[in-house]
mmCIF file of C-alpha atoms in Angstrom:
data_model
loop_
_atom_site.group_PDB
_atom_site.id
_atom_site.type_symbol
_atom_site.label_atom_id
_atom_site.label_comp_id
_atom_site.label_asym_id
_atom_site.label_seq_id
_atom_site.Cartn_x
_atom_site.Cartn_y
_atom_site.Cartn_z
ATOM 1 C CA MET G 7 24.685 11.744 1.184
ATOM 2 C CA ASN G 8 27.793 11.215 -0.084
ATOM 3 C CA LEU G 9 27.685 9.595 -3.351
ATOM 4 C CA LEU G 10 30.358 7.875 -5.347
ATOM 5 C CA ASN G 11 32.297 8.972 -8.518
ATOM 6 C CA GLN G 12 29.004 9.231 -10.970
ATOM 7 C CA CYS G 13 30.696 9.513 -14.087
ATOM 8 C CA CYS G 14 29.526 5.447 -14.722
ATOM 9 C CA LEU G 15 25.539 7.159 -14.195
ATOM 10 C CA ASP G 16 26.256 8.792 -18.092
ATOM 11 C CA ASN G 17 26.543 5.524 -19.853
ATOM 12 C CA PRO G 18 24.647 3.271 -17.280
ATOM 13 C CA THR G 19 23.822 0.711 -19.558
ATOM 14 C CA TRP G 20 27.928 0.087 -20.461
ATOM 15 C CA HIS G 21 28.487 0.334 -16.987
ATOM 16 C CA ALA G 22 26.289 -2.255 -15.904
ATOM 17 C CA LEU G 23 27.650 -4.848 -18.666
ATOM 18 C CA THR G 24 30.793 -3.952 -18.290
ATOM 19 C CA SER G 25 30.739 -5.145 -14.223
ATOM 20 C CA ARG G 26 28.277 -6.796 -12.264
ATOM 21 C CA GLN G 27 25.330 -8.182 -15.010
ATOM 22 C CA SER G 28 28.555 -9.338 -17.766
ATOM 23 C CA ASP G 29 26.558 -12.300 -17.764
ATOM 24 C CA LEU G 30 23.519 -10.942 -19.772
ATOM 25 C CA ALA G 31 25.747 -8.926 -22.061
ATOM 26 C CA GLN G 32 26.467 -10.067 -25.727
ATOM 27 C CA GLY G 33 28.967 -8.064 -27.296
ATOM 28 C CA SER G 34 32.684 -6.886 -28.111
ATOM 29 C CA SER G 35 35.039 -4.357 -26.508
ATOM 30 C CA LEU G 36 33.112 -1.774 -28.397
ATOM 31 C CA ALA G 37 29.968 -2.597 -28.689
ATOM 32 C CA LEU G 38 27.466 -4.316 -26.124
ATOM 33 C CA ARG G 39 23.617 -4.880 -25.339
ATOM 34 C CA TYR G 40 21.654 -7.292 -23.026
ATOM 35 C CA ARG G 41 20.633 -10.651 -24.192
ATOM 36 C CA PRO G 42 17.063 -9.213 -26.171
ATOM 37 C CA ASP G 43 15.302 -11.841 -24.144
ATOM 38 C CA VAL G 44 16.193 -9.866 -21.020
ATOM 39 C CA ALA G 45 16.035 -6.022 -22.285
ATOM 40 C CA PRO G 46 16.126 -4.082 -25.319
ATOM 41 C CA PHE G 47 18.771 -2.077 -24.450
ATOM 42 C CA ALA G 48 22.453 -1.671 -25.871
ATOM 43 C CA ALA G 49 25.325 0.995 -25.676
ATOM 44 C CA VAL G 50 29.007 1.725 -27.458
ATOM 45 C CA LYS G 51 32.199 2.543 -25.651
ATOM 46 C CA ASN G 52 32.499 5.744 -28.122
ATOM 47 C CA THR G 53 30.204 7.184 -30.467
ATOM 48 C CA THR G 54 32.456 5.969 -33.435
ATOM 49 C CA GLN G 55 31.646 4.287 -36.683
ATOM 50 C CA VAL G 56 33.507 1.231 -35.703
ATOM 51 C CA ALA G 57 31.967 1.100 -32.386
ATOM 52 C CA PHE G 58 28.268 1.656 -34.546
ATOM 53 C CA ASP G 59 29.248 -1.355 -36.922
ATOM 54 C CA GLU G 60 30.417 -3.568 -34.207
ATOM 55 C CA LEU G 61 26.576 -2.558 -32.480
ATOM 56 C CA MET G 62 25.143 -3.802 -35.146
ATOM 57 C CA THR G 63 26.880 -6.770 -35.685
ATOM 58 C CA LEU G 64 24.249 -7.302 -32.246
ATOM 59 C CA ILE G 65 20.928 -6.833 -34.300
ATOM 60 C CA PRO G 66 19.504 -8.705 -36.295
ATOM 61 C CA ASP G 67 17.969 -7.516 -39.644
ATOM 62 C CA GLY G 68 15.020 -5.385 -39.283
ATOM 63 C CA ALA G 69 15.510 -5.591 -35.507
ATOM 64 C CA TYR G 70 16.400 -2.759 -33.075
ATOM 65 C CA ALA G 71 18.127 -1.557 -29.647
ATOM 66 C CA LEU G 72 17.152 1.200 -27.679
ATOM 67 C CA MET G 73 20.652 3.516 -26.523
ATOM 68 C CA GLN G 74 20.183 6.004 -23.693
ATOM 69 C CA THR G 75 22.611 9.095 -24.539
ATOM 70 C CA LEU G 76 23.330 12.410 -23.911
ATOM 71 C CA ALA G 77 23.533 13.914 -27.294
ATOM 72 C CA PRO G 78 21.404 13.656 -30.497
ATOM 73 C CA LEU G 79 23.406 10.756 -32.352
ATOM 74 C CA PRO G 80 25.649 10.887 -35.240
ATOM 75 C CA PRO G 81 24.691 10.104 -38.644
ATOM 76 C CA MET G 82 26.371 6.997 -39.125
ATOM 77 C CA ASN G 83 26.556 4.763 -42.111
ATOM 78 C CA GLY G 84 23.708 1.560 -42.403
ATOM 79 C CA VAL G 85 22.161 3.047 -39.067
ATOM 80 C CA HIS G 86 18.752 4.188 -38.961
ATOM 81 C CA THR G 87 18.209 6.070 -35.531
ATOM 82 C CA ASP G 88 14.781 7.717 -33.961
ATOM 83 C CA ARG G 89 15.035 9.908 -31.350
ATOM 84 C CA LEU G 90 12.027 8.934 -29.275
ATOM 85 C CA PHE G 91 11.971 10.936 -26.315
ATOM 86 C CA SER G 92 13.998 12.822 -23.530
ATOM 87 C CA PHE G 93 13.942 11.754 -19.717
ATOM 88 C CA TYR G 94 15.617 12.733 -16.540
ATOM 89 C CA GLN G 95 18.115 10.295 -14.280
ATOM 90 C CA MET G 96 17.223 10.754 -10.518
ATOM 91 C CA VAL G 97 19.767 9.710 -8.130
ATOM 92 C CA ASP G 98 18.360 9.129 -4.701
ATOM 93 C CA VAL G 99 20.262 11.672 -1.523
ATOM 94 C CA GLY G 100 16.841 10.827 0.279
ATOM 95 C CA GLU G 101 16.785 9.230 4.183
ATOM 96 C CA VAL G 102 15.030 5.589 4.155
ATOM 97 C CA GLY G 103 15.152 4.738 7.992
ATOM 98 C CA GLU G 104 17.770 2.594 9.023
ATOM 99 C CA VAL G 105 19.084 -0.280 7.192
ATOM 100 C CA GLY G 106 16.844 -3.656 8.295
ATOM 101 C CA ASP G 107 14.756 -0.802 10.420
ATOM 102 C CA VAL G 108 12.078 -3.978 12.113
ATOM 103 C CA ASP G 109 9.674 -0.991 11.836
ATOM 104 C CA ASP G 110 10.015 -0.767 8.659
ATOM 105 C CA ILE G 111 9.875 -4.531 7.698
ATOM 106 C CA ASP G 112 6.498 -5.074 9.350
ATOM 107 C CA ASP G 113 5.439 -1.714 8.061
ATOM 108 C CA ASP G 114 6.233 -3.221 4.289
ATOM 109 C CA ARG G 115 4.531 -7.059 5.388
ATOM 110 C CA GLU G 116 1.329 -4.993 6.888
ATOM 111 C CA ASN G 117 1.058 -3.418 3.355
ATOM 112 C CA GLY G 118 1.210 -6.696 1.647
ATOM 113 C CA VAL G 119 5.124 -6.368 0.004
ATOM 114 C CA VAL G 120 6.673 -9.760 -0.932
ATOM 115 C CA ARG G 121 9.976 -10.614 -3.033
ATOM 116 C CA LEU G 122 9.011 -11.753 -6.689
ATOM 117 C CA SER G 123 10.711 -14.877 -8.718
ATOM 118 C CA ALA G 124 10.679 -17.091 -11.460
ATOM 119 C CA SER G 125 6.816 -18.398 -10.078
ATOM 120 C CA ASP G 126 5.590 -14.954 -10.487
ATOM 121 C CA VAL G 127 7.044 -14.149 -14.117
ATOM 122 C CA SER G 128 3.834 -14.699 -16.174
ATOM 123 C CA ASP G 129 2.053 -12.455 -13.373
ATOM 124 C CA MET G 130 4.197 -9.568 -13.760
ATOM 125 C CA VAL G 131 4.543 -10.096 -17.868
ATOM 126 C CA GLY G 132 0.959 -9.415 -17.408
ATOM 127 C CA LEU G 133 0.792 -5.970 -14.954
ATOM 128 C CA ALA G 134 3.406 -4.317 -17.571
ATOM 129 C CA GLU G 135 1.460 -5.019 -20.444
ATOM 130 C CA ARG G 136 -1.292 -3.324 -18.904
ATOM 131 C CA THR G 137 0.576 -0.443 -16.884
ATOM 132 C CA GLN G 138 3.347 0.109 -19.691
ATOM 133 C CA PRO G 139 6.292 1.033 -17.168
ATOM 134 C CA GLY G 140 8.694 0.384 -20.109
ATOM 135 C CA PRO G 141 10.405 -2.946 -22.034
ATOM 136 C CA PHE G 142 9.342 -5.885 -20.004
ATOM 137 C CA SER G 143 9.752 -9.530 -21.198
ATOM 138 C CA LYS G 144 10.252 -12.841 -19.549
ATOM 139 C CA ARG G 145 13.407 -13.020 -18.670
ATOM 140 C CA THR G 146 14.097 -9.531 -17.418
ATOM 141 C CA ILE G 147 13.631 -11.189 -13.884
ATOM 142 C CA ALA G 148 17.162 -11.982 -14.403
ATOM 143 C CA THR G 149 18.287 -7.968 -14.138
ATOM 144 C CA GLY G 150 17.753 -7.853 -10.082
ATOM 145 C CA HIS G 151 15.452 -8.383 -7.349
ATOM 146 C CA TYR G 152 11.506 -7.508 -7.734
ATOM 147 C CA PHE G 153 8.888 -6.742 -4.664
ATOM 148 C CA GLY G 154 4.832 -7.031 -5.238
ATOM 149 C CA VAL G 155 1.936 -6.451 -4.136
ATOM 150 C CA ARG G 156 -1.012 -8.677 -4.974
ATOM 151 C CA ASP G 157 -4.841 -8.369 -3.706
ATOM 152 C CA GLY G 158 -5.596 -12.252 -3.435
ATOM 153 C CA GLU G 159 -4.223 -14.239 -6.437
ATOM 154 C CA HIS G 160 -3.682 -11.114 -8.201
ATOM 155 C CA LEU G 161 -0.476 -9.045 -8.898
ATOM 156 C CA ILE G 162 -1.551 -5.572 -8.690
ATOM 157 C CA ALA G 163 2.059 -3.477 -8.383
ATOM 158 C CA MET G 164 5.496 -4.324 -8.998
ATOM 159 C CA ALA G 165 8.691 -2.698 -8.900
ATOM 160 C CA GLY G 166 12.479 -4.060 -9.224
ATOM 161 C CA GLU G 167 16.275 -3.501 -10.092
ATOM 162 C CA ARG G 168 17.534 -3.314 -13.833
ATOM 163 C CA MET G 169 20.614 -1.816 -14.172
ATOM 164 C CA ARG G 170 23.101 -3.018 -12.132
ATOM 165 C CA MET G 171 26.843 -1.653 -11.885
ATOM 166 C CA ASP G 172 29.366 -1.438 -9.082
ATOM 167 C CA GLY G 173 28.162 1.146 -6.685
ATOM 168 C CA TYR G 174 24.825 1.807 -8.094
ATOM 169 C CA VAL G 175 21.321 0.008 -8.774
ATOM 170 C CA GLU G 176 18.475 1.433 -10.718
ATOM 171 C CA ILE G 177 15.071 1.065 -9.660
ATOM 172 C CA SER G 178 12.862 0.422 -12.798
ATOM 173 C CA ALA G 179 9.326 -1.375 -13.814
ATOM 174 C CA VAL G 180 7.174 0.402 -11.092
ATOM 175 C CA CYS G 181 4.013 0.263 -11.922
ATOM 176 C CA VAL G 182 0.786 -0.336 -10.253
ATOM 177 C CA ASP G 183 -2.886 -1.742 -11.703
ATOM 178 C CA GLU G 184 -4.984 1.352 -12.606
ATOM 179 C CA ARG G 185 -7.400 -0.339 -9.927
ATOM 180 C CA TYR G 186 -5.545 0.657 -7.129
ATOM 181 C CA ARG G 187 -3.793 3.670 -7.670
ATOM 182 C CA GLY G 188 -3.723 6.398 -5.162
ATOM 183 C CA LYS G 189 -3.065 3.705 -2.235
ATOM 184 C CA GLY G 190 0.430 4.393 -1.448
ATOM 185 C CA LEU G 191 1.875 0.880 -2.825
ATOM 186 C CA ALA G 192 4.389 2.490 -4.972
ATOM 187 C CA ARG G 193 6.012 3.838 -2.212
ATOM 188 C CA HIS G 194 6.029 1.346 -0.155
ATOM 189 C CA LEU G 195 7.735 -1.119 -3.076
ATOM 190 C CA MET G 196 9.920 1.800 -3.692
ATOM 191 C CA ASN G 197 11.460 1.648 -0.228
ATOM 192 C CA ALA G 198 11.133 -1.688 0.230
ATOM 193 C CA LEU G 199 14.010 -1.828 -2.683
ATOM 194 C CA ARG G 200 15.649 0.927 -1.496
ATOM 195 C CA ARG G 201 16.369 -0.337 1.733
ATOM 196 C CA GLU G 202 17.637 -3.463 0.481
ATOM 197 C CA ILE G 203 20.006 -1.677 -2.633
ATOM 198 C CA ARG G 204 20.847 0.764 0.415
ATOM 199 C CA ALA G 205 22.359 -2.811 2.682
ATOM 200 C CA ARG G 206 24.404 -4.156 -0.283
ATOM 201 C CA GLY G 207 26.241 -0.668 -0.407
ATOM 202 C CA ASP G 208 25.376 0.678 -3.343
ATOM 203 C CA VAL G 209 22.770 3.837 -4.243
ATOM 204 C CA PRO G 210 19.730 3.707 -6.190
ATOM 205 C CA PHE G 211 18.924 5.473 -9.150
ATOM 206 C CA LEU G 212 16.412 5.815 -11.519
ATOM 207 C CA HIS G 213 14.982 7.110 -14.942
ATOM 208 C CA VAL G 214 11.603 8.598 -15.409
ATOM 209 C CA ARG G 215 10.229 10.314 -18.627
ATOM 210 C CA ASP G 216 10.540 14.191 -18.533
ATOM 211 C CA ASP G 217 6.631 14.154 -18.974
ATOM 212 C CA ASN G 218 5.414 12.014 -16.404
ATOM 213 C CA THR G 219 4.993 14.843 -13.697
ATOM 214 C CA SER G 220 3.381 12.344 -11.367
ATOM 215 C CA ALA G 221 5.886 10.188 -11.067
ATOM 216 C CA MET G 222 8.409 12.571 -10.430
ATOM 217 C CA ALA G 223 6.667 14.154 -7.695
ATOM 218 C CA LEU G 224 6.555 10.948 -5.872
ATOM 219 C CA TYR G 225 10.442 10.524 -6.705
ATOM 220 C CA GLU G 226 11.460 13.593 -5.116
ATOM 221 C CA GLN G 227 9.085 12.751 -2.347
ATOM 222 C CA LEU G 228 11.410 10.205 -1.160
ATOM 223 C CA GLY G 229 14.522 12.256 -2.052
ATOM 224 C CA PHE G 230 15.756 11.354 -5.439
ATOM 225 C CA GLU G 231 16.691 14.261 -6.976
ATOM 226 C CA THR G 232 17.242 15.231 -10.842
ATOM 227 C CA ARG G 233 21.426 14.497 -12.154
ATOM 228 C CA GLN G 234 21.128 14.399 -15.954
ATOM 229 C CA THR G 235 18.635 14.600 -18.968
ATOM 230 C CA PHE G 236 19.223 11.507 -21.339
ATOM 231 C CA LEU G 237 17.293 11.430 -25.036
ATOM 232 C CA LEU G 238 15.855 7.898 -25.715
ATOM 233 C CA ASN G 239 17.440 6.344 -29.207
ATOM 234 C CA ARG G 240 15.741 3.481 -31.474
ATOM 235 C CA VAL G 241 18.925 1.944 -33.312
ATOM 236 C CA THR G 242 17.586 -0.407 -36.460
ATOM 237 C CA ARG G 243 19.646 -2.450 -38.494
ATOM 238 C CA PRO G 244 17.913 -2.187 -42.061
ATOM 239 C CA GLN G 245 16.224 -5.145 -43.313
ATOM 240 C CA LEU G 246 18.400 -6.922 -45.692
ATOM 241 C CA TYR G 247 16.447 -8.923 -49.263
#
């Protein structure tokens, strides 16, 4: 697969919030964050004190934002940082069948894959709370398209789009209820998303903790290749008394 310029993937939050998801952004020319009810992620254009001062204006006293960085954050005045864990960024270079292939669409329907909407949000939040795929709230669905699988009235699996920038779309919130694992549901959901993202002319990518070997094995089988290693940092604005 002929990939586009990948430099934007080194700071995906920034490039998402300065392009296709600017409507979800709060901030300035140096620091941006997703609206707090959508996602906790933030980014700075550079690691200067001025940029971090701008970021701190976006975080209420005693609250925090999450930042993914290629290197440890430098010491900053008035900022408390915690390095949470490291994770991989993987880019989709595999085959997923012809876009719009009727057999693939029928396969999705046969496996119960449906498009999720605002009416499904309560069930989506509940599934995320049970499976812990990462931050997910009532407004996270605003970041993109989501697919799910139900057993009767119960949502048992889902996956969707989070960061979207020019040329690339992140697959996120891939989760399956513990009682339904081992049935290939995550694979079916991801392939449905991959086809939709490719049909729009974009390249799928994702992030996965470096200790989540089972998820990494699935993503590699689907054709994702590790591109970069990141650190996840929690940046906290001290509580003022």
